[in-house]
mmCIF file of C-alpha atoms in Angstrom:
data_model
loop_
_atom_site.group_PDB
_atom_site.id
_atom_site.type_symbol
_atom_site.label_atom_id
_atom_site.label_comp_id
_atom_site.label_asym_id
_atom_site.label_seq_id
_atom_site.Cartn_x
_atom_site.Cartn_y
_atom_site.Cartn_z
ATOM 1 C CA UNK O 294 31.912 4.744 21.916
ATOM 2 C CA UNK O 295 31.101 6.862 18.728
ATOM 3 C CA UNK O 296 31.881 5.404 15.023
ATOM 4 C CA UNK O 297 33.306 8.982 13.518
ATOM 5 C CA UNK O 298 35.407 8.991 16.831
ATOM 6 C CA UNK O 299 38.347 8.850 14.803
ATOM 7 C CA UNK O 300 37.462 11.843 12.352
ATOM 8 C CA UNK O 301 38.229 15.628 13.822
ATOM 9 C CA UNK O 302 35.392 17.216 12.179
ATOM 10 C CA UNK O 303 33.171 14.032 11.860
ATOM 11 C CA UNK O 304 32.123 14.712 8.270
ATOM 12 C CA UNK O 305 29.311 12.092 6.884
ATOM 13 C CA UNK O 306 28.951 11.138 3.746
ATOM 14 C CA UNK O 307 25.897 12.550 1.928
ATOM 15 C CA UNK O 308 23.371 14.086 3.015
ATOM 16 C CA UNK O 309 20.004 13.149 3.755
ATOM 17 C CA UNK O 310 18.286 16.812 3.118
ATOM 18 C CA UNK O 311 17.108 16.529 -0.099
ATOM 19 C CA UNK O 312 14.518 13.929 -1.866
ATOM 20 C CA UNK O 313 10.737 13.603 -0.045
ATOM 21 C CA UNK O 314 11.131 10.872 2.588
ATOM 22 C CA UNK O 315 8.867 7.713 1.853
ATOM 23 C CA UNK O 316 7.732 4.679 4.439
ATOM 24 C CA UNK O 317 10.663 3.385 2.256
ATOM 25 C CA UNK O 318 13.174 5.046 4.315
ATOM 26 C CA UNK O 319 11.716 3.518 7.385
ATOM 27 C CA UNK O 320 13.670 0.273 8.166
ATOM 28 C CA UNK O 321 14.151 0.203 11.833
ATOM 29 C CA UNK O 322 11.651 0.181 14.868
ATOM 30 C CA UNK O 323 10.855 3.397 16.332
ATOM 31 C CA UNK O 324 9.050 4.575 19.578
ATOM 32 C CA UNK O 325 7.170 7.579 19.921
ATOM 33 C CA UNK O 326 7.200 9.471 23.173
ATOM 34 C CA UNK O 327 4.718 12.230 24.714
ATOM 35 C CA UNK O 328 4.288 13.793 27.760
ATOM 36 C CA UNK O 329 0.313 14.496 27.828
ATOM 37 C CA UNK O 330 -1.310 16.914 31.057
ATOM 38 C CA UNK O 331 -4.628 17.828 30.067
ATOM 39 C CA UNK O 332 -4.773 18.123 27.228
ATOM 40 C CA UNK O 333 -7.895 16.876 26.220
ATOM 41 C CA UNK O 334 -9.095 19.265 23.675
ATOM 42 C CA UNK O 335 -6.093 18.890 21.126
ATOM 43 C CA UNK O 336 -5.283 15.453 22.169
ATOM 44 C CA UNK O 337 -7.396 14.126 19.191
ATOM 45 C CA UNK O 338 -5.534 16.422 16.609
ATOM 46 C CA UNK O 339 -2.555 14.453 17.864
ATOM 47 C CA UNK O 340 -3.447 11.192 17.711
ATOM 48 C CA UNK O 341 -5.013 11.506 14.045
ATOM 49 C CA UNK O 342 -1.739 12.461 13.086
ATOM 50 C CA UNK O 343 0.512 9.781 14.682
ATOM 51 C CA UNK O 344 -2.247 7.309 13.000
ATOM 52 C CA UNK O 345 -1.516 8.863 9.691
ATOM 53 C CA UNK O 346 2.196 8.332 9.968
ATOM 54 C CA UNK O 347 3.849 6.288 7.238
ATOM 55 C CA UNK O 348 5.984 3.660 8.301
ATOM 56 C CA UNK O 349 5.607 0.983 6.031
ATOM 57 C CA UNK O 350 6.679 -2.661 7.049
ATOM 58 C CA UNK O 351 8.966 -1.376 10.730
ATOM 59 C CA UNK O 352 7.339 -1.615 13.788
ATOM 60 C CA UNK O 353 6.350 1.731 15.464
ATOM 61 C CA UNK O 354 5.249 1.852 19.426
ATOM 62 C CA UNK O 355 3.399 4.972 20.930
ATOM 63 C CA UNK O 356 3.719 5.724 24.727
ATOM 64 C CA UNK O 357 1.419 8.142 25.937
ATOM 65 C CA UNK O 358 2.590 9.745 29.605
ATOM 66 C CA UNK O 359 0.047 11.146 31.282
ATOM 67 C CA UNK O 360 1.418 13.673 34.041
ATOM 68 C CA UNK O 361 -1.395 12.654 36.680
ATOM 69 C CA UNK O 362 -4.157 14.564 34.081
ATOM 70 C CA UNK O 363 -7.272 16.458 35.796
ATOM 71 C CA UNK O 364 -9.223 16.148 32.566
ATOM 72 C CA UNK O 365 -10.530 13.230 29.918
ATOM 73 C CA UNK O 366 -7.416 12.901 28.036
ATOM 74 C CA UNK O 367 -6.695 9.227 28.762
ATOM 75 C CA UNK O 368 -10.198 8.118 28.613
ATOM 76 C CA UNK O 369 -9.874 9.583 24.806
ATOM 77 C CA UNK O 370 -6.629 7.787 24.747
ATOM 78 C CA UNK O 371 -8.305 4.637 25.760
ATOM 79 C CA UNK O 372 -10.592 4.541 23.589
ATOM 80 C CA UNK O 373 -8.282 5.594 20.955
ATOM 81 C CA UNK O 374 -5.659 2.233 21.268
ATOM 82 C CA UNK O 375 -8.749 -0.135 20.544
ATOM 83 C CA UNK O 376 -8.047 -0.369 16.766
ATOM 84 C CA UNK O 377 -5.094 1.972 16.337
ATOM 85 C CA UNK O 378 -2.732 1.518 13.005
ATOM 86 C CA UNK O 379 0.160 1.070 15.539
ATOM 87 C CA UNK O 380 0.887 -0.059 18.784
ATOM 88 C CA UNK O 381 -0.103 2.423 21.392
ATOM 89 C CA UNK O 382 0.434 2.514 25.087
ATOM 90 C CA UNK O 383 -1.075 4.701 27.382
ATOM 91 C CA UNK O 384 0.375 5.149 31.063
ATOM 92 C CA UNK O 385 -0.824 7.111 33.650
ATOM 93 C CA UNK O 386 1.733 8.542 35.765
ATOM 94 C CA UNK O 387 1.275 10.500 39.523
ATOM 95 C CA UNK O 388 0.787 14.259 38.901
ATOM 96 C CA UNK O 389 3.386 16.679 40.431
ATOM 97 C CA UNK O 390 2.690 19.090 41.952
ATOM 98 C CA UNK O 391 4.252 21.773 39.485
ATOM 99 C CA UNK O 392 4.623 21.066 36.034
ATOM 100 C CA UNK O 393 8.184 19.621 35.112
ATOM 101 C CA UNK O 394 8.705 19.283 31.215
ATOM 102 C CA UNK O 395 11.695 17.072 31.632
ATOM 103 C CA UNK O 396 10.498 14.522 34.017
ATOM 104 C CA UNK O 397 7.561 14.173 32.505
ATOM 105 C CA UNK O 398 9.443 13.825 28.892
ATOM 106 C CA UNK O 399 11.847 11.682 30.391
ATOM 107 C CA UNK O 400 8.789 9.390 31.853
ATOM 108 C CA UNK O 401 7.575 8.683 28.834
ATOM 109 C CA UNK O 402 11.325 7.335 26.930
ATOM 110 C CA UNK O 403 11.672 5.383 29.578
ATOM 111 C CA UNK O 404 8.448 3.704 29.075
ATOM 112 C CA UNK O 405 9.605 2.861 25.692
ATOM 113 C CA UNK O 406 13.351 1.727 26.654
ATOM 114 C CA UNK O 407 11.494 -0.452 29.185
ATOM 115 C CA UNK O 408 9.296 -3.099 26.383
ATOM 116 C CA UNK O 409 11.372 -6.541 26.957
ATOM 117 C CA UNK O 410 12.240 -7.778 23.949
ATOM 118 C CA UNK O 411 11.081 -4.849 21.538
ATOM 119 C CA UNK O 412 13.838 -2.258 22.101
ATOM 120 C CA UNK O 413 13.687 0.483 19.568
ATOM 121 C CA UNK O 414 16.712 1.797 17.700
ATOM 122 C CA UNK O 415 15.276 5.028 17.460
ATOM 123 C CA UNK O 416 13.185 7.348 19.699
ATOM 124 C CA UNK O 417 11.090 10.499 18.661
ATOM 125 C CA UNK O 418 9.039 12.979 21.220
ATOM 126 C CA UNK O 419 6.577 15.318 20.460
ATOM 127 C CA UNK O 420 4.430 17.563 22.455
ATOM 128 C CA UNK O 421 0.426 16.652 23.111
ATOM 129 C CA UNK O 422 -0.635 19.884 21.427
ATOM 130 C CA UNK O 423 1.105 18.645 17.830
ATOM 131 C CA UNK O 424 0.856 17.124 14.650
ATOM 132 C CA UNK O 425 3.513 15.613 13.189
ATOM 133 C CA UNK O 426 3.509 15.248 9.257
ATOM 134 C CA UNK O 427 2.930 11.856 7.757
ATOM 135 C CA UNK O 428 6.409 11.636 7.098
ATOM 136 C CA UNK O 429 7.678 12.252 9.869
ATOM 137 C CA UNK O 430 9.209 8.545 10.946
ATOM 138 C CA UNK O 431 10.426 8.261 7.376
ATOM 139 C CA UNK O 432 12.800 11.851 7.250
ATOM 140 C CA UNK O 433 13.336 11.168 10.993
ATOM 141 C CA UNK O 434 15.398 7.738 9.941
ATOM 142 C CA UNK O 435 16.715 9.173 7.033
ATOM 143 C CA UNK O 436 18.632 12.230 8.908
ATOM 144 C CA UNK O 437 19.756 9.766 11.755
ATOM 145 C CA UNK O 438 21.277 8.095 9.513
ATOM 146 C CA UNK O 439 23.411 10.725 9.214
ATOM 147 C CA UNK O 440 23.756 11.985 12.716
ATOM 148 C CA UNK O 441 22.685 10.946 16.354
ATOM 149 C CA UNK O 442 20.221 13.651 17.236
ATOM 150 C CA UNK O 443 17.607 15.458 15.221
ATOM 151 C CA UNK O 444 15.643 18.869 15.749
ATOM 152 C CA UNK O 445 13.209 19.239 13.554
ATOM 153 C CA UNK O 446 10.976 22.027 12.189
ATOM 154 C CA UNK O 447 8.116 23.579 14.136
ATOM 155 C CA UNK O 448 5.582 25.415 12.692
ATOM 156 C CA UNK O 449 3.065 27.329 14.565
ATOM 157 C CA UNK O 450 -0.509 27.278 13.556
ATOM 158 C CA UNK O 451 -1.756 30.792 12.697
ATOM 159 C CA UNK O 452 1.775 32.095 12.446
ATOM 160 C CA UNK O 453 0.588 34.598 10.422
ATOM 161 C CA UNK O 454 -1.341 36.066 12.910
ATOM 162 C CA UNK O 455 1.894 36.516 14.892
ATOM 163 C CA UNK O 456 3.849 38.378 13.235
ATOM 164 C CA UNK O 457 6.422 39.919 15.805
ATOM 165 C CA UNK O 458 6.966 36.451 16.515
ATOM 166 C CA UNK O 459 7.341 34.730 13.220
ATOM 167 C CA UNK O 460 10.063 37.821 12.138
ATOM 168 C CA UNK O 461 12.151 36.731 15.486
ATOM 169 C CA UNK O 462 12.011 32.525 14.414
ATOM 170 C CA UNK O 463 13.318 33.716 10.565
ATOM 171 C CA UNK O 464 15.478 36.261 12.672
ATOM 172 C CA UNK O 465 17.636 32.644 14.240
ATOM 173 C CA UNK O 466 16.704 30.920 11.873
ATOM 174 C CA UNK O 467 18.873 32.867 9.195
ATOM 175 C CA UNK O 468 21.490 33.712 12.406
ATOM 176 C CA UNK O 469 21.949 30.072 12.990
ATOM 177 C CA UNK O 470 22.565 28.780 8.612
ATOM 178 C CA UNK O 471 25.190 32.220 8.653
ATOM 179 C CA UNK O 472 26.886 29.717 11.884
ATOM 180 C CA UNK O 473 27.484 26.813 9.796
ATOM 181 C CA UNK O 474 28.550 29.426 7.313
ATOM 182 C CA UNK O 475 31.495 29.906 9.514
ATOM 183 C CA UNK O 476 31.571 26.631 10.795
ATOM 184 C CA UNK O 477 30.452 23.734 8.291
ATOM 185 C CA UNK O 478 30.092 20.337 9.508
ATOM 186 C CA UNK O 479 29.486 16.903 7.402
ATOM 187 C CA UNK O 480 26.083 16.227 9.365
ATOM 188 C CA UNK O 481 23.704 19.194 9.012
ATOM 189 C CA UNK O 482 21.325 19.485 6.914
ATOM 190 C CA UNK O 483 21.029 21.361 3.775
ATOM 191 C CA UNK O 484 18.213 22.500 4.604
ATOM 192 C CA UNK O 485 18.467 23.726 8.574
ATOM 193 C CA UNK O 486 17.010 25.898 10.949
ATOM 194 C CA UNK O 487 17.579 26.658 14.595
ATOM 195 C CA UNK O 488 14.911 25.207 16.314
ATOM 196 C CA UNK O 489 15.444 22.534 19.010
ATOM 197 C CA UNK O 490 11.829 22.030 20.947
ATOM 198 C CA UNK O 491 10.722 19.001 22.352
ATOM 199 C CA UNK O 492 7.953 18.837 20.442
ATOM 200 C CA UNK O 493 10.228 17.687 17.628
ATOM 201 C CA UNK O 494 13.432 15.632 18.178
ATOM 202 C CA UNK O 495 14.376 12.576 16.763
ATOM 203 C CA UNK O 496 17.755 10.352 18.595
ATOM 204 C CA UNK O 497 18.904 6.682 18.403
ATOM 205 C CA UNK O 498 18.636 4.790 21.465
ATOM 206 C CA UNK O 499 21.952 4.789 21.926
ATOM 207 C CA UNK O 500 22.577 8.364 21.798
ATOM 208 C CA UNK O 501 19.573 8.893 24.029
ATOM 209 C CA UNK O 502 21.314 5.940 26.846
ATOM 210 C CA UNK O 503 25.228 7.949 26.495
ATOM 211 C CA UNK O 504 23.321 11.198 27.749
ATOM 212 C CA UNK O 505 21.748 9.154 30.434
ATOM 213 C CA UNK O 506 18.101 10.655 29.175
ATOM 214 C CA UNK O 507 15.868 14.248 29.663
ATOM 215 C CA UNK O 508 17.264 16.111 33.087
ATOM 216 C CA UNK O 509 14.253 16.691 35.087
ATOM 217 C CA UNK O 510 13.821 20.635 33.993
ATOM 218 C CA UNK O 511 10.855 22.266 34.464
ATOM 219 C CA UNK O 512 11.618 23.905 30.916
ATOM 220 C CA UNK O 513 14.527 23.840 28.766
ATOM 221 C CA UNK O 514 14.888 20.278 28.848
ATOM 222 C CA UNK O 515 15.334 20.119 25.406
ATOM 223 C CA UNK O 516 18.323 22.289 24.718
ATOM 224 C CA UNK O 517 19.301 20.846 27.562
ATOM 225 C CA UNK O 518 19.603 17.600 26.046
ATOM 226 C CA UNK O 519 21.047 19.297 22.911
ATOM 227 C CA UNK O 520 23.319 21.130 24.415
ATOM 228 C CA UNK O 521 24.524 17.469 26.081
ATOM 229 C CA UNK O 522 24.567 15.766 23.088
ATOM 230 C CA UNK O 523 27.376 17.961 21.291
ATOM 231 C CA UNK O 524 29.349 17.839 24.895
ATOM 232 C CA UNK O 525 29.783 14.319 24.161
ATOM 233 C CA UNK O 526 30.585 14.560 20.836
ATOM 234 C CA UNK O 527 27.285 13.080 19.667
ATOM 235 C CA UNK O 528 26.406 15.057 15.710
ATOM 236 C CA UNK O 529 22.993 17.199 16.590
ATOM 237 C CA UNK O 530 21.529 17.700 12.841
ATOM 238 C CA UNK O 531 18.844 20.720 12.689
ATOM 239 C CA UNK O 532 16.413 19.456 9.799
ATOM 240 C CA UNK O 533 13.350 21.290 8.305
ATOM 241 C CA UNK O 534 12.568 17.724 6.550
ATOM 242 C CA UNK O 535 10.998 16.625 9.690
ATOM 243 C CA UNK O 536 8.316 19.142 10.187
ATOM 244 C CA UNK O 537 5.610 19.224 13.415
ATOM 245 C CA UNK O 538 2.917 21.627 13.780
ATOM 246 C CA UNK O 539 2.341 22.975 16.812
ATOM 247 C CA UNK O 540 -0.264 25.742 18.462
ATOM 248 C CA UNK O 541 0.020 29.034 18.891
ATOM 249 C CA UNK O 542 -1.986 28.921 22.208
ATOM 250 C CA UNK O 543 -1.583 31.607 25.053
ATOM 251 C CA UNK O 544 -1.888 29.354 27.640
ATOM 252 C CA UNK O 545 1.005 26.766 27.473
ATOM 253 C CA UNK O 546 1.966 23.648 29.778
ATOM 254 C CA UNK O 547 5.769 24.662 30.252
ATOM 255 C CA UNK O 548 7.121 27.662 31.963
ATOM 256 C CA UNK O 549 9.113 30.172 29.837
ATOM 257 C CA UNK O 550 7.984 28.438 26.845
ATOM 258 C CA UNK O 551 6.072 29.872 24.021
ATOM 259 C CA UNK O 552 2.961 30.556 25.245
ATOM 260 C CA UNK O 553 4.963 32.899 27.633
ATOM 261 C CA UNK O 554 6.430 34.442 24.627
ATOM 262 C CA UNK O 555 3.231 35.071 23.134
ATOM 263 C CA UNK O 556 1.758 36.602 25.791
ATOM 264 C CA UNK O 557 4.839 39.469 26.135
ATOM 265 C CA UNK O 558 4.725 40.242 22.189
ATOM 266 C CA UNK O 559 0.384 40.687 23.190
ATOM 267 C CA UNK O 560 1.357 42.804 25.893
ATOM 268 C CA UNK O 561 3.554 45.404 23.619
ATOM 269 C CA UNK O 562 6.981 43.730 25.133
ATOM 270 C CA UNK O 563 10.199 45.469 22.916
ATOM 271 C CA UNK O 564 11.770 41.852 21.925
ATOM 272 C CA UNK O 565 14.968 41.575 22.227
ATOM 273 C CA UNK O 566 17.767 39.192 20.832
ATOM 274 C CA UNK O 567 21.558 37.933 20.390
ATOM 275 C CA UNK O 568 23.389 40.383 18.490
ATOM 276 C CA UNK O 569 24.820 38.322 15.647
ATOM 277 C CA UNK O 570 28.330 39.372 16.305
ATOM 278 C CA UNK O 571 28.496 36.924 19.711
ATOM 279 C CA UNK O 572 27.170 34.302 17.328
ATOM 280 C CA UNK O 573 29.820 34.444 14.710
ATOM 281 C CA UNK O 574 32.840 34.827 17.045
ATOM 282 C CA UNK O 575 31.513 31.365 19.012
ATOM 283 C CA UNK O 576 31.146 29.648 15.512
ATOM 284 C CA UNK O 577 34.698 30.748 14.215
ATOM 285 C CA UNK O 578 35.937 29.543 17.077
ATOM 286 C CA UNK O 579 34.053 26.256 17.573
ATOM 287 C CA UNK O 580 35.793 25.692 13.814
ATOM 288 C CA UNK O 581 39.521 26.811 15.165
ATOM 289 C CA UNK O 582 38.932 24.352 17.551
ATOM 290 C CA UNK O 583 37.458 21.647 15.281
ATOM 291 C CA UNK O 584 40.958 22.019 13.295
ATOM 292 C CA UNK O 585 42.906 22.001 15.963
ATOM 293 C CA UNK O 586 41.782 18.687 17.770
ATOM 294 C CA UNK O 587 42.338 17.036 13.932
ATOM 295 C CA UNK O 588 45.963 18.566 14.520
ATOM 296 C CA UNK O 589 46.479 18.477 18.382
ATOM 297 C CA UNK O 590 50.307 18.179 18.234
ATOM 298 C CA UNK O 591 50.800 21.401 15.338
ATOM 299 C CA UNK O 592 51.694 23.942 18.449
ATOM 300 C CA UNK O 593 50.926 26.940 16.021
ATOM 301 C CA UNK O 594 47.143 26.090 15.862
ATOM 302 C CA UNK O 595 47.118 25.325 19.049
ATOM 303 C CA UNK O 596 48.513 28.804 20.151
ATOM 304 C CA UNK O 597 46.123 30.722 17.591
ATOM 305 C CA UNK O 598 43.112 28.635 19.357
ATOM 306 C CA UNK O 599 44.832 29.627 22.719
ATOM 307 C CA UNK O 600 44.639 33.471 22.156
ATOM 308 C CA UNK O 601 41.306 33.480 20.956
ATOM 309 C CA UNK O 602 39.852 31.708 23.813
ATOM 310 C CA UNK O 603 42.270 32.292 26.396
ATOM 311 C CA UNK O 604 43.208 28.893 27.504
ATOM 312 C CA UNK O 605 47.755 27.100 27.209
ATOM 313 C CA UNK O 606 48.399 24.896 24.936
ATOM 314 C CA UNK O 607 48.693 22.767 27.876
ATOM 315 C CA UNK O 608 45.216 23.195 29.054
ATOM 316 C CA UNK O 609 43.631 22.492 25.311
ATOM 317 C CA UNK O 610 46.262 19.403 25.120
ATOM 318 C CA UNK O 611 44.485 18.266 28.233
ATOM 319 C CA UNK O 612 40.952 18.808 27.087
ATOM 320 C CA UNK O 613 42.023 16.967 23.804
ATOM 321 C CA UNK O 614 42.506 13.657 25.709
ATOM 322 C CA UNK O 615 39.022 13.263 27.374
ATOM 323 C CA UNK O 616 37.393 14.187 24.178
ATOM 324 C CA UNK O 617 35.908 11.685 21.688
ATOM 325 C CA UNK O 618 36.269 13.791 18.662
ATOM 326 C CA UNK O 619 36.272 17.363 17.220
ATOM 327 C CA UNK O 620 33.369 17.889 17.931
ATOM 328 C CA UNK O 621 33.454 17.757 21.911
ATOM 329 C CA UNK O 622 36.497 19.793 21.768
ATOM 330 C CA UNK O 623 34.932 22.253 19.902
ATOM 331 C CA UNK O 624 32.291 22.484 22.590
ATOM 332 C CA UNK O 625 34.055 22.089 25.818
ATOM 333 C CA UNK O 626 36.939 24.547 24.647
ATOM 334 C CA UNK O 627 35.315 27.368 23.165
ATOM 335 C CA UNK O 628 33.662 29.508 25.994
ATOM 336 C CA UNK O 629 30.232 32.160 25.554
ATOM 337 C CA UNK O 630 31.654 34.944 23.413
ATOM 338 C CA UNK O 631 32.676 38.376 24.889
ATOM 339 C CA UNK O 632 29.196 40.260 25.736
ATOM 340 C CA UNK O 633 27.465 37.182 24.797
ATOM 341 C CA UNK O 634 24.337 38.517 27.387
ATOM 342 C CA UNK O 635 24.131 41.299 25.154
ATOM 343 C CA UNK O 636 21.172 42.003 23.749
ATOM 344 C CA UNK O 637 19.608 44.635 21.049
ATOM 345 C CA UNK O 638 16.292 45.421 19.158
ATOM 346 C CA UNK O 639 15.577 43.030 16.380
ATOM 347 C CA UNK O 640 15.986 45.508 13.916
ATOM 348 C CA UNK O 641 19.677 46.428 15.179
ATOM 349 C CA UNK O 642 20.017 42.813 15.072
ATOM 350 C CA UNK O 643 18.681 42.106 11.730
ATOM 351 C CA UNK O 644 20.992 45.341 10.103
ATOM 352 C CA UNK O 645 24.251 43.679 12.293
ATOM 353 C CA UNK O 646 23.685 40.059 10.179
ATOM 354 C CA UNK O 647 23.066 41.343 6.757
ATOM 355 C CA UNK O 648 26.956 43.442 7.018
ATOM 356 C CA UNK O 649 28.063 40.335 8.257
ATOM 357 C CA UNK O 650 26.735 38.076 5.710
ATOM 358 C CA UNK O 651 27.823 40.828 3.003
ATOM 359 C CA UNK O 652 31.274 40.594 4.191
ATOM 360 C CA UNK O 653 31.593 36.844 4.747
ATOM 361 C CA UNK O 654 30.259 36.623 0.856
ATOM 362 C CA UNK O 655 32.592 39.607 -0.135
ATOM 363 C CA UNK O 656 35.630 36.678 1.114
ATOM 364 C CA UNK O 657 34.440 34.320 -0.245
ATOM 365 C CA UNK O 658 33.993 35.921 -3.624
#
C-alpha cells in the first residue's frame, strides 16, 4: 500500500524543515476541515486567518461543520463565504447531545472527501478557536512531502501568562527531540516538537482513507488518529514549521482538553508527568525493533529484541509478516515500558532528562 514499504526504517530523502515555506510550495489541492460549536465570538479570528492563507495558483476548499450550534456562528459564516479568497462551505450538522470531538472532526473530512470531482490530495483540520499562519498550506505540503501525517506547532495565546503550563509543553517538548535522539527516523523534522492536537494536523487523503478517518472520541481523537497512523506504518512527522495559534481560554469545547488543564494549574493542582526514563526505554526499543524487521531472519537481533520486550523469536517472526514496514513493527512489538503509569513532579522529571541527555552526549562524544 505504502511506497517506503520496502525500506525497514523508511528513511526520506531530505528534509523539508528548513527554508520559509512560500505559496510556491503549494502545488496540490487541499481541503480545510473544522469542527465549529458555538463559537461565535472567535469564529471571525479564524476565518481572517484561513483568508490570509497563501496558496498561490492550487485550489483550496474550506468546510465549516457546525455541531448543531446554539449561537450566530453560521450566520457569521454565511455571510463570510459571499466573497471569500477561497472556496468555503458551510454545513450545518444535528447537535449531539454531548460534545464528541471526533465525530464532529470526522464530519467535517468527510464533507471534503465527499466534493465529486474535486477530491483533495491533502487534508488539514484546525480547531474554531485558531489561527493558522499564512503559511500554513505551503509548510503543510512541503512536510507531506516527506511523510503521511503532520502535527504541527500550537501556540497558546498569552502563554506567558501561564507559566506552569508553558514549563510542562517545553518539559515534552525537549522529552520527545531526546526520543528521536535514541531513535532517529528519515521523516521528522529538524525542527520537532511533541504536540499532536487537532487543531493542527496536516495528512494526504490517502493516509487519512487507510485509517478509515477520526474514531468518534469525545476527546483524544487526535492521538488517536496518530497513534493509528504509525500502527499502520504510515511516517507521522512532528513539525514546528506549521504553526497555529490557539487560545488559552478556561472554558474549552472538548473534555480533558486544555481548558481542563488550565483550570487544575488555576486551582494550585501539583502537575505531574512521564518520568523520562519510560520514554527512553520505549524509544530504544522502538529502534531495536526498527533494525530488526530490516534483518528479520539474523536470529541474534531477533533474540536481543526478544529479551527486551519479552516476546520468541517466533512471535516477532509472526508480527514481521503482517507488517508493512519497520515502522509498524516497531509499534506493534514494543509494549508501554516497565512503570510506564509512573508519574513524578516536573522538577524530578526535568533533573531525570538532563542526566540522561548528559549521558547519551557523554556516548556519543
Amino acid at each position: 500500500m505504502f511506497d517506503h514499504a520496502a525500506s525497514g526504517d523508511l528513511r526520506a530523502e531530505g528534509d523539508a524543515g528548513s527554508g520559509v515555506p512560500s505559496s510556491a510550495d503549494v502545488d496540490v489541492d487541499s481541503s480545510i476541515c473544522v469542527p465549529v460549536r458555538d463559537e461565535a465570538r472567535l469564529l471571525p479570528q479564524l476565518l481572517a486567518s484561513l483568508g490570509d492563507l497563501r496558496v498561490g495558483r492550487a485550489r483550496l476548499s474550506i468546510f465549516l461543520y457546525f455541531d448543531g450550534c446554539a449561537d450566530d456562528g453560521i450566520a457569521i459564516a454565511r455571510q463570510a463565504a459571499d466573497g471569500f479568497p477561497h472556496r468555503l462551505h458551510v454545513v450545518l450538522g444535528e447537535r449531539q447531545a454531548e460534545p464528541n470531538a471526533g465525530h464532529a472532526r470526522g464530519a467535517a473530512m468527510a464533507l471534503a472527501l465527499a466534493q465529486v470531482g474535486t477530491r483533495p490530495s491533502l487534508l488539514f483540520t484546525t480547531d474554531a478557536d485558531s489561527r493558522p499562519q499564512p503559511d500554513w498550506i505551503a509548510a503543510g505540503t512541503a512536510a507531506l512531502r516527506q511523510a503521511d501525517v503532520v502535527a504541527g506547532r500550537i501556540r497558546r495565546d498569552d502563554a506567558a501568562g501561564d507559566p506552569a503550563q508553558q514549563r510542562i509543553e517545553d518539559y515534552y517538548d525537549r522529552l520527545h527531540r531526546f526520543r528521536r535522539r535514541l531513535d532517529p527516523v528519515g521523516w521528522e523534522a529538524s525542527d520537532t516538537h511533541h504536540f499532536g492536537g487537532g487543531a493542527n494536523l496536516a495528512m494526504t487523503a490517502d493516509a487519512y482513507g487507510a485509517l478509515g478517518g477520526f474514531r468518534a472520541l469525545a476527546h483524544g481523537e487526535d492521538a488517536t488518529l496518530l497513534d493509528d497512523a504509525a500502527r499502520l506504518g504510515l511516517r507521522v512527522r512532528r513539525d514546528a514549521a506549521l504553526v497555529v495559534d490557539t487560545s488559552s481560554r478556561r472554558e474549552g469545547r472538548a473534555v480533558n482538553g486544555l481548558a481542563d488543564a488550565l483550570q487544575a494549574i488555576d486551582r494550585g493542582a501539583v502537575q505531574m508527568v512521564a518520568h523520562p526514563a519510560t520514554v527512553a526505554w520505549q524509544a530504544r526499543a522502538q529502534a531495536l525493533a526498527r533494525r530488526a524487521f530490516g534483518t528479520i531472519d539474523d536470529a541474534a537481533q531477533l533474540a536481543a529484541l526478544g529479551a527486551l520486550i519479552g516476546l520468541s523469536a517466533d512471535h516477532l517472526r509472526g508480527v514481521a509478516r503482517d507488517c508493512p514496514n519497520g515502522e509498524a513493527f516497531a509499534m506493534r512489538v514494543v509494549p508501554a515500558a516497565p512503570g510506564h503509569d509512573r508519574l513524578v513532579t516536573l522538577a524530578v522529571a526535568e533533573a531525570a532528562l538532563a542526566a540522561l541527555e548528559a549521558e547519551l552526549s557523554g556516548i556519543a562524544a
